[in-house]
mmCIF file of C-alpha atoms and ligand atoms in Angstrom:
data_model
loop_
_atom_site.group_PDB
_atom_site.id
_atom_site.type_symbol
_atom_site.label_atom_id
_atom_site.label_comp_id
_atom_site.label_asym_id
_atom_site.label_seq_id
_atom_site.Cartn_x
_atom_site.Cartn_y
_atom_site.Cartn_z
ATOM 1 C CA UNK A 26 80.661 128.085 99.784
ATOM 2 C CA UNK A 27 82.570 126.176 101.698
ATOM 3 C CA UNK A 28 83.286 122.151 101.676
ATOM 4 C CA UNK A 29 80.527 119.431 102.516
ATOM 5 C CA UNK A 30 82.721 116.702 103.154
ATOM 6 C CA UNK A 31 79.699 115.366 104.137
ATOM 7 C CA UNK A 32 78.133 114.539 101.000
ATOM 8 C CA UNK A 33 79.341 111.773 100.334
ATOM 9 C CA UNK A 34 78.938 110.528 103.532
ATOM 10 C CA UNK A 35 75.201 110.486 103.423
ATOM 11 C CA UNK A 36 74.405 106.806 102.657
ATOM 12 C CA UNK A 37 76.275 103.716 102.930
ATOM 13 C CA UNK A 38 75.740 102.845 99.247
ATOM 14 C CA UNK A 39 77.338 105.692 98.822
ATOM 15 C CA UNK A 40 80.427 105.603 101.294
ATOM 16 C CA UNK A 41 81.683 102.147 100.274
ATOM 17 C CA UNK A 42 80.663 103.277 96.728
ATOM 18 C CA UNK A 43 83.662 105.881 97.769
ATOM 19 C CA UNK A 44 86.026 103.528 99.518
ATOM 20 C CA UNK A 45 89.341 105.031 99.230
ATOM 21 C CA UNK A 46 91.459 100.839 100.439
ATOM 22 C CA UNK A 47 89.474 97.451 101.010
ATOM 23 C CA UNK A 48 90.633 94.718 103.007
ATOM 24 C CA UNK A 49 90.272 91.248 101.567
ATOM 25 C CA UNK A 50 91.329 87.678 102.665
ATOM 26 C CA UNK A 51 93.794 87.230 99.860
ATOM 27 C CA UNK A 52 95.646 89.800 101.602
ATOM 28 C CA UNK A 53 95.738 88.153 105.445
ATOM 29 C CA UNK A 54 98.505 85.754 106.384
ATOM 30 C CA UNK A 55 98.388 84.051 109.481
ATOM 31 C CA UNK A 56 100.726 83.132 111.551
ATOM 32 C CA UNK A 57 101.018 79.933 114.018
ATOM 33 C CA UNK A 58 103.467 77.952 116.390
ATOM 34 C CA UNK A 59 103.829 74.495 116.166
ATOM 35 C CA UNK A 60 105.727 72.620 118.935
ATOM 36 C CA UNK A 61 107.497 69.320 118.525
ATOM 37 C CA UNK A 62 107.166 67.307 121.262
ATOM 38 C CA UNK A 63 105.037 63.179 120.958
ATOM 39 C CA UNK A 64 101.544 64.001 123.124
ATOM 40 C CA UNK A 65 99.454 64.177 120.134
ATOM 41 C CA UNK A 66 96.752 66.455 120.259
ATOM 42 C CA UNK A 67 99.110 68.497 122.407
ATOM 43 C CA UNK A 68 97.697 72.392 122.478
ATOM 44 C CA UNK A 69 98.800 74.968 124.845
ATOM 45 C CA UNK A 70 97.551 78.211 124.798
ATOM 46 C CA UNK A 71 99.824 81.402 125.084
ATOM 47 C CA UNK A 72 98.419 82.649 128.254
ATOM 48 C CA UNK A 73 99.971 86.839 126.698
ATOM 49 C CA UNK A 74 98.142 85.788 123.734
ATOM 50 C CA UNK A 75 93.839 85.257 123.908
ATOM 51 C CA UNK A 76 93.014 82.587 121.775
ATOM 52 C CA UNK A 77 96.699 82.368 120.017
ATOM 53 C CA UNK A 78 98.301 78.722 120.927
ATOM 54 C CA UNK A 79 101.248 76.140 120.415
ATOM 55 C CA UNK A 80 99.782 73.288 118.173
ATOM 56 C CA UNK A 81 101.534 69.950 118.053
ATOM 57 C CA UNK A 82 101.886 68.699 113.996
ATOM 58 C CA UNK A 83 98.182 66.729 114.865
ATOM 59 C CA UNK A 84 96.630 69.862 116.214
ATOM 60 C CA UNK A 85 97.617 72.470 113.946
ATOM 61 C CA UNK A 86 96.949 70.476 111.104
ATOM 62 C CA UNK A 87 93.207 70.116 112.325
ATOM 63 C CA UNK A 88 93.426 74.243 113.393
ATOM 64 C CA UNK A 89 94.474 74.116 109.654
ATOM 65 C CA UNK A 90 92.336 73.190 107.856
ATOM 66 C CA UNK A 91 89.340 74.557 109.760
ATOM 67 C CA UNK A 92 91.068 77.647 108.735
ATOM 68 C CA UNK A 93 91.065 76.646 105.113
ATOM 69 C CA UNK A 94 87.677 75.575 105.502
ATOM 70 C CA UNK A 95 86.832 79.112 106.614
ATOM 71 C CA UNK A 96 88.911 80.725 103.443
ATOM 72 C CA UNK A 97 92.085 81.016 104.785
ATOM 73 C CA UNK A 98 94.989 80.912 101.449
ATOM 74 C CA UNK A 99 98.392 81.835 103.369
ATOM 75 C CA UNK A 100 99.453 80.442 106.506
ATOM 76 C CA UNK A 101 102.625 81.910 108.043
ATOM 77 C CA UNK A 102 104.904 79.151 110.750
ATOM 78 C CA UNK A 103 107.619 79.703 113.996
ATOM 79 C CA UNK A 104 108.690 76.007 115.177
ATOM 80 C CA UNK A 105 109.179 75.390 118.835
ATOM 81 C CA UNK A 106 112.040 72.275 119.161
ATOM 82 C CA UNK A 107 111.754 70.065 121.938
ATOM 83 C CA UNK A 108 115.474 71.155 122.261
ATOM 84 C CA UNK A 109 117.975 74.362 121.747
ATOM 85 C CA UNK A 110 121.724 74.532 121.251
ATOM 86 C CA UNK A 111 123.932 77.068 120.399
ATOM 87 C CA UNK A 112 123.930 77.186 117.022
ATOM 88 C CA UNK A 113 119.989 76.418 116.217
ATOM 89 C CA UNK A 114 119.976 73.442 115.114
ATOM 90 C CA UNK A 115 117.188 72.534 114.774
ATOM 91 C CA UNK A 116 116.563 75.460 112.762
ATOM 92 C CA UNK A 117 118.193 73.339 109.647
ATOM 93 C CA UNK A 118 117.502 70.153 111.056
ATOM 94 C CA UNK A 119 115.838 67.945 107.890
ATOM 95 C CA UNK A 120 113.101 66.251 110.134
ATOM 96 C CA UNK A 121 112.624 69.705 112.425
ATOM 97 C CA UNK A 122 109.539 70.936 113.812
ATOM 98 C CA UNK A 123 108.639 73.338 111.204
ATOM 99 C CA UNK A 124 110.233 71.753 108.037
ATOM 100 C CA UNK A 125 107.926 68.248 109.317
ATOM 101 C CA UNK A 126 104.809 70.680 109.385
ATOM 102 C CA UNK A 127 105.427 72.055 105.554
ATOM 103 C CA UNK A 128 105.149 68.767 104.460
ATOM 104 C CA UNK A 129 102.619 67.972 106.461
ATOM 105 C CA UNK A 130 100.317 71.004 105.525
ATOM 106 C CA UNK A 131 101.657 71.155 102.238
ATOM 107 C CA UNK A 132 100.558 67.141 102.025
ATOM 108 C CA UNK A 133 97.100 67.944 102.582
ATOM 109 C CA UNK A 134 96.220 70.858 101.566
ATOM 110 C CA UNK A 135 98.302 72.112 98.183
ATOM 111 C CA UNK A 136 96.714 75.318 97.425
ATOM 112 C CA UNK A 137 97.223 76.688 100.823
ATOM 113 C CA UNK A 138 100.625 79.492 100.462
ATOM 114 C CA UNK A 139 102.879 78.022 103.096
ATOM 115 C CA UNK A 140 105.757 80.543 104.155
ATOM 116 C CA UNK A 141 108.434 79.988 106.764
ATOM 117 C CA UNK A 142 109.826 82.671 108.627
ATOM 118 C CA UNK A 143 114.054 82.174 108.823
ATOM 119 C CA UNK A 144 115.688 82.824 111.886
ATOM 120 C CA UNK A 145 117.743 81.152 114.371
ATOM 121 C CA UNK A 146 116.558 82.803 117.597
ATOM 122 C CA UNK A 147 113.365 79.816 118.830
ATOM 123 C CA UNK A 148 116.118 77.415 118.589
ATOM 124 C CA UNK A 149 119.801 78.164 120.177
ATOM 125 C CA UNK A 150 119.799 78.176 123.795
ATOM 126 C CA UNK A 151 121.128 81.612 124.045
ATOM 127 C CA UNK A 152 118.037 82.842 122.053
ATOM 128 C CA UNK A 153 119.678 85.434 119.533
ATOM 129 C CA UNK A 154 119.355 85.202 116.468
ATOM 130 C CA UNK A 155 122.694 84.838 115.088
ATOM 131 C CA UNK A 156 125.382 83.050 116.108
ATOM 132 C CA UNK A 157 126.805 84.077 119.236
ATOM 133 C CA UNK A 158 131.024 84.562 120.997
ATOM 134 C CA UNK A 159 132.157 83.440 124.023
ATOM 135 C CA UNK A 160 131.587 87.648 124.421
ATOM 136 C CA UNK A 161 128.332 87.117 124.014
ATOM 137 C CA UNK A 162 128.769 89.096 121.301
ATOM 138 C CA UNK A 163 125.773 88.837 117.962
ATOM 139 C CA UNK A 164 128.037 87.173 114.444
ATOM 140 C CA UNK A 165 127.444 87.956 111.262
ATOM 141 C CA UNK A 166 129.080 86.466 108.727
ATOM 142 C CA UNK A 167 129.258 83.352 110.469
ATOM 143 C CA UNK A 168 125.472 83.038 111.156
ATOM 144 C CA UNK A 169 124.955 83.547 106.943
ATOM 145 C CA UNK A 170 125.201 80.234 105.855
ATOM 146 C CA UNK A 171 122.889 78.818 108.808
ATOM 147 C CA UNK A 172 120.723 80.998 107.292
ATOM 148 C CA UNK A 173 120.683 79.978 104.405
ATOM 149 C CA UNK A 174 120.489 76.382 105.500
ATOM 150 C CA UNK A 175 117.464 77.211 107.703
ATOM 151 C CA UNK A 176 115.933 77.938 104.399
ATOM 152 C CA UNK A 177 117.031 75.679 102.727
ATOM 153 C CA UNK A 178 115.399 73.188 104.840
ATOM 154 C CA UNK A 179 112.473 74.891 104.454
ATOM 155 C CA UNK A 180 112.463 74.558 100.776
ATOM 156 C CA UNK A 181 113.196 70.913 100.403
ATOM 157 C CA UNK A 182 110.358 70.354 102.629
ATOM 158 C CA UNK A 183 108.178 72.240 100.241
ATOM 159 C CA UNK A 184 107.250 76.007 101.750
ATOM 160 C CA UNK A 185 105.800 78.023 98.641
ATOM 161 C CA UNK A 186 108.013 81.578 100.608
ATOM 162 C CA UNK A 187 110.754 82.210 103.147
ATOM 163 C CA UNK A 188 111.133 85.070 105.261
ATOM 164 C CA UNK A 189 114.139 85.546 106.635
ATOM 165 C CA UNK A 190 113.427 87.721 109.976
ATOM 166 C CA UNK A 191 116.728 87.387 111.667
ATOM 167 C CA UNK A 192 117.949 91.062 110.629
ATOM 168 C CA UNK A 193 121.877 90.112 109.883
ATOM 169 C CA UNK A 194 123.156 91.984 107.040
ATOM 170 C CA UNK A 195 123.810 89.802 104.070
ATOM 171 C CA UNK A 196 121.071 87.220 104.399
ATOM 172 C CA UNK A 197 118.962 88.198 101.548
ATOM 173 C CA UNK A 198 122.482 87.744 99.338
ATOM 174 C CA UNK A 199 122.803 84.071 100.401
ATOM 175 C CA UNK A 200 119.480 83.064 100.902
ATOM 176 C CA UNK A 201 119.487 83.989 96.906
ATOM 177 C CA UNK A 202 121.947 81.847 96.498
ATOM 178 C CA UNK A 203 121.897 79.010 98.490
ATOM 179 C CA UNK A 204 117.820 79.374 96.129
ATOM 180 C CA UNK A 205 119.184 79.595 93.592
ATOM 181 C CA UNK A 206 122.263 77.232 93.469
ATOM 182 C CA UNK A 207 120.130 74.646 94.821
ATOM 183 C CA UNK A 208 117.189 74.150 91.762
ATOM 184 C CA UNK A 209 114.742 76.951 94.195
ATOM 185 C CA UNK A 210 115.104 80.166 91.578
ATOM 186 C CA UNK A 211 111.660 80.902 90.743
ATOM 187 C CA UNK A 212 110.740 80.898 94.953
ATOM 188 C CA UNK A 213 110.335 84.003 96.517
ATOM 189 C CA UNK A 214 111.924 85.767 99.380
ATOM 190 C CA UNK A 215 110.051 87.703 101.211
ATOM 191 C CA UNK A 216 111.878 89.909 104.199
ATOM 192 C CA UNK A 217 111.409 91.053 107.616
ATOM 193 C CA UNK A 218 113.411 94.717 105.952
ATOM 194 C CA UNK A 219 112.781 97.333 108.983
ATOM 195 C CA UNK A 220 112.545 95.128 111.744
ATOM 196 C CA UNK A 221 113.020 97.869 115.258
ATOM 197 C CA UNK A 222 114.024 96.409 118.115
ATOM 198 C CA UNK A 223 110.049 96.795 119.519
ATOM 199 C CA UNK A 224 108.482 95.958 123.129
ATOM 200 C CA UNK A 225 105.325 94.990 121.212
ATOM 201 C CA UNK A 226 107.479 91.382 120.349
ATOM 202 C CA UNK A 227 106.670 90.786 123.932
ATOM 203 C CA UNK A 228 103.888 88.253 123.893
ATOM 204 C CA UNK A 229 105.797 87.117 121.214
ATOM 205 C CA UNK A 230 108.771 85.171 122.835
ATOM 206 C CA UNK A 231 106.340 84.574 125.461
ATOM 207 C CA UNK A 232 104.585 81.970 122.007
ATOM 208 C CA UNK A 233 107.713 80.498 121.422
ATOM 209 C CA UNK A 234 110.144 80.648 123.380
ATOM 210 C CA UNK A 235 112.780 82.164 122.123
ATOM 211 C CA UNK A 236 113.671 85.933 124.659
ATOM 212 C CA UNK A 237 117.304 86.914 124.414
ATOM 213 C CA UNK A 238 118.988 84.951 127.267
ATOM 214 C CA UNK A 239 121.731 88.163 128.024
ATOM 215 C CA UNK A 240 121.725 91.514 126.190
ATOM 216 C CA UNK A 241 118.833 92.605 124.288
ATOM 217 C CA UNK A 242 118.536 92.906 120.481
ATOM 218 C CA UNK A 243 119.533 96.414 119.395
ATOM 219 C CA UNK A 244 122.746 95.155 117.471
ATOM 220 C CA UNK A 245 120.611 93.606 115.193
ATOM 221 C CA UNK A 246 117.043 95.007 115.174
ATOM 222 C CA UNK A 247 116.746 99.037 114.416
ATOM 223 C CA UNK A 248 116.258 101.991 116.824
ATOM 224 C CA UNK A 249 112.873 102.752 116.570
ATOM 225 C CA UNK A 250 114.189 106.438 116.093
ATOM 226 C CA UNK A 251 114.752 105.562 113.036
ATOM 227 C CA UNK A 252 112.599 106.000 110.009
ATOM 228 C CA UNK A 253 115.685 106.885 106.651
ATOM 229 C CA UNK A 254 117.837 104.217 107.639
ATOM 230 C CA UNK A 255 114.238 102.107 107.479
ATOM 231 C CA UNK A 256 114.398 103.426 103.564
ATOM 232 C CA UNK A 257 118.803 101.605 103.839
ATOM 233 C CA UNK A 258 117.936 98.393 105.394
ATOM 234 C CA UNK A 259 114.652 98.177 102.505
ATOM 235 C CA UNK A 260 116.863 98.907 99.026
ATOM 236 C CA UNK A 261 119.800 96.819 100.349
ATOM 237 C CA UNK A 262 117.394 93.474 100.239
ATOM 238 C CA UNK A 263 115.391 94.871 97.467
ATOM 239 C CA UNK A 264 119.506 95.367 96.311
ATOM 240 C CA UNK A 265 119.339 91.529 96.979
ATOM 241 C CA UNK A 266 116.728 90.274 95.562
ATOM 242 C CA UNK A 267 113.695 90.639 97.723
ATOM 243 C CA UNK A 268 110.605 89.529 96.405
ATOM 244 C CA UNK A 269 108.439 91.217 99.084
ATOM 245 C CA UNK A 270 109.563 93.885 101.875
ATOM 246 C CA UNK A 271 108.426 94.033 104.996
ATOM 247 C CA UNK A 272 107.844 96.461 108.098
ATOM 248 C CA UNK A 273 107.795 95.340 111.553
ATOM 249 C CA UNK A 274 105.774 96.636 113.868
ATOM 250 C CA UNK A 275 103.060 97.592 111.392
ATOM 251 C CA UNK A 276 100.654 100.095 113.387
ATOM 252 C CA UNK A 277 103.531 102.229 115.099
ATOM 253 C CA UNK A 278 105.597 102.121 111.818
ATOM 254 C CA UNK A 279 102.341 103.326 109.640
ATOM 255 C CA UNK A 280 105.260 105.964 107.870
ATOM 256 C CA UNK A 281 107.650 103.852 107.061
ATOM 257 C CA UNK A 282 104.753 101.829 105.133
ATOM 258 C CA UNK A 283 104.271 104.290 103.533
ATOM 259 C CA UNK A 284 107.629 105.165 102.769
ATOM 260 C CA UNK A 285 108.271 101.985 100.779
ATOM 261 C CA UNK A 286 105.308 102.058 99.187
ATOM 262 C CA UNK A 287 105.885 105.145 97.451
ATOM 263 C CA UNK A 288 109.679 104.735 97.000
ATOM 264 C CA UNK A 289 108.804 100.528 95.953
ATOM 265 C CA UNK A 290 108.195 99.001 92.938
ATOM 266 C CA UNK A 291 107.788 95.546 95.173
ATOM 267 C CA UNK A 292 104.705 94.353 97.232
ATOM 268 C CA UNK A 293 105.089 95.217 100.473
ATOM 269 C CA UNK A 294 103.966 93.610 104.087
ATOM 270 C CA UNK A 295 103.550 94.485 107.245
ATOM 271 C CA UNK A 296 103.218 92.429 110.204
ATOM 272 C CA UNK A 297 100.794 93.046 113.064
ATOM 273 C CA UNK A 298 102.688 92.200 115.870
ATOM 274 C CA UNK A 299 101.598 90.217 119.417
ATOM 275 C CA UNK A 300 101.382 92.871 120.928
ATOM 276 C CA UNK A 301 99.526 95.427 118.808
ATOM 277 C CA UNK A 302 97.217 91.693 119.036
ATOM 278 C CA UNK A 303 97.570 91.841 122.871
ATOM 279 C CA UNK A 304 96.372 95.271 123.318
ATOM 280 C CA UNK A 305 93.485 95.303 121.409
ATOM 281 C CA UNK A 306 92.216 92.021 122.714
ATOM 282 C CA UNK A 307 93.319 92.861 126.319
ATOM 283 C CA UNK A 308 90.937 96.030 126.290
ATOM 284 C CA UNK A 309 88.544 94.338 124.463
ATOM 285 C CA UNK A 310 88.311 91.641 127.240
ATOM 286 C CA UNK A 311 87.941 94.934 129.640
ATOM 287 C CA UNK A 312 85.190 95.314 127.424
ATOM 288 C CA UNK A 313 87.347 99.064 126.268
ATOM 289 C CA UNK A 314 86.299 98.532 122.533
ATOM 290 C CA UNK A 315 84.840 96.817 120.414
ATOM 291 C CA UNK A 316 86.801 94.541 119.708
ATOM 292 C CA UNK A 317 85.346 93.612 115.326
ATOM 293 C CA UNK A 318 85.295 97.353 114.971
ATOM 294 C CA UNK A 319 88.916 98.039 116.638
ATOM 295 C CA UNK A 320 90.456 94.832 114.841
ATOM 296 C CA UNK A 321 89.489 95.610 111.153
ATOM 297 C CA UNK A 322 90.058 99.184 112.181
ATOM 298 C CA UNK A 323 93.762 98.756 112.607
ATOM 299 C CA UNK A 324 94.596 96.690 109.394
ATOM 300 C CA UNK A 325 92.614 98.954 107.298
ATOM 301 C CA UNK A 326 94.457 101.624 108.649
ATOM 302 C CA UNK A 327 97.859 98.945 107.541
ATOM 303 C CA UNK A 328 96.540 98.674 104.094
ATOM 304 C CA UNK A 329 95.796 102.751 103.982
ATOM 305 C CA UNK A 330 99.767 103.331 104.019
ATOM 306 C CA UNK A 331 100.315 100.724 101.730
ATOM 307 C CA UNK A 332 100.620 97.200 102.622
ATOM 308 C CA UNK A 333 99.267 95.081 100.400
ATOM 309 C CA UNK A 334 99.462 91.907 102.750
ATOM 310 C CA UNK A 335 98.600 91.745 106.069
ATOM 311 C CA UNK A 336 100.597 88.919 108.895
ATOM 312 C CA UNK A 337 98.161 89.045 111.430
ATOM 313 C CA UNK A 338 97.119 86.574 114.305
ATOM 314 C CA UNK A 339 93.188 88.239 113.258
ATOM 315 C CA UNK A 340 92.645 86.341 110.335
ATOM 316 C CA UNK A 341 91.553 83.066 111.935
ATOM 317 C CA UNK A 342 88.756 84.933 112.862
ATOM 318 C CA UNK A 343 87.532 87.111 110.477
ATOM 319 C CA UNK A 344 87.381 84.144 108.933
ATOM 320 C CA UNK A 345 85.665 82.659 110.678
ATOM 321 C CA UNK A 346 82.870 85.354 112.021
ATOM 322 C CA UNK A 347 83.160 86.289 108.201
ATOM 323 C CA UNK A 348 83.886 89.897 108.581
ATOM 324 C CA UNK A 349 84.995 90.116 104.910
HETATM 325 C C1 PBG B 409 111.930 86.152 115.018
HETATM 326 C C2 PBG B 409 110.777 87.186 115.249
HETATM 327 C C3 PBG B 409 110.549 87.824 116.351
HETATM 328 C C4 PBG B 409 108.527 88.068 115.482
HETATM 329 C C5 PBG B 409 108.599 87.023 114.413
HETATM 330 N N1 PBG B 409 110.131 86.710 114.185
HETATM 331 C C6 PBG B 409 110.805 87.799 117.304
HETATM 332 C C7 PBG B 409 111.692 88.740 117.832
HETATM 333 O O1 PBG B 409 112.183 89.529 116.495
HETATM 334 O O2 PBG B 409 112.075 88.811 118.909
HETATM 335 C C8 PBG B 409 107.751 89.160 116.548
HETATM 336 C C9 PBG B 409 106.294 88.524 115.607
HETATM 337 C C10 PBG B 409 105.852 89.172 117.023
HETATM 338 O O3 PBG B 409 105.724 89.734 118.014
HETATM 339 O O4 PBG B 409 104.338 88.553 116.175
HETATM 340 N N2 PBG B 409 113.166 86.878 115.134
#
């Protein structure tokens, strides 16, 4: 006698019946890049992310309209401001590009769940996620009120959830306080809790024009070799009031997704980042693998590891091709 695992694989119906994990469109969040420009109809393809572009407000609205028609339920917004300064003031301007985009999308698609990325790096002239001293050190505590202002300005514009991605210590508490004090006690925070200093953000930095002008992000983003530290980061964010905790990137850090799922009782999100997207696109573009199968396999793997929500640039494609 030996184990006959093949018995449960004999037909498609049976395989489907005993499938342990599923992917649904409701699990997916589509990231978009919106540019501050006077050019109506502006669309700038991102060369390192085939199929993704920066959009002007009107183009974004048109693009989202198609996706909503195909079943999109949630998106994440990144802004590219017309000008940058050392304090990243475009990030918390009442009429900043993300604030405008949120107002526009929520007006046209009231039920679309709009999440905003809360960070300074796309808005600072130095490209870092916090304020920088003259000697080039990224300041933690001085940055917190600015991040709270960013979050509050997004929420005042109508954002349904804010997602701080800066990796300053204490930012979830600072944002929670600011929201609570201003009448937004019920507005959820999805924290980029376990965020690594990853080479897989490379294409994003072209997309969001947010590459650091000097140094790197290793004093605030995590060392890819560390796992226990990820648990401490997640614990801190849960204690400070994060409603959803995120692991980023996803594919190379499936163990952390599982750790968080086993350790915490809040929803866990995972971000399949730009480099993960571009790798599949590049290989598929060369005919080296089947894109659809690779996309679905990469995402079911992230679900199997324990993620409830997945942020992925493949969301639109999956919807338009009716893959789920
Ligand atoms: C901003 C931010 C980054 C990403 C999401 N928010 C870039 C970074 O930290 O350098 C990466 C997303 C991606 O690569 O798709 N801090």
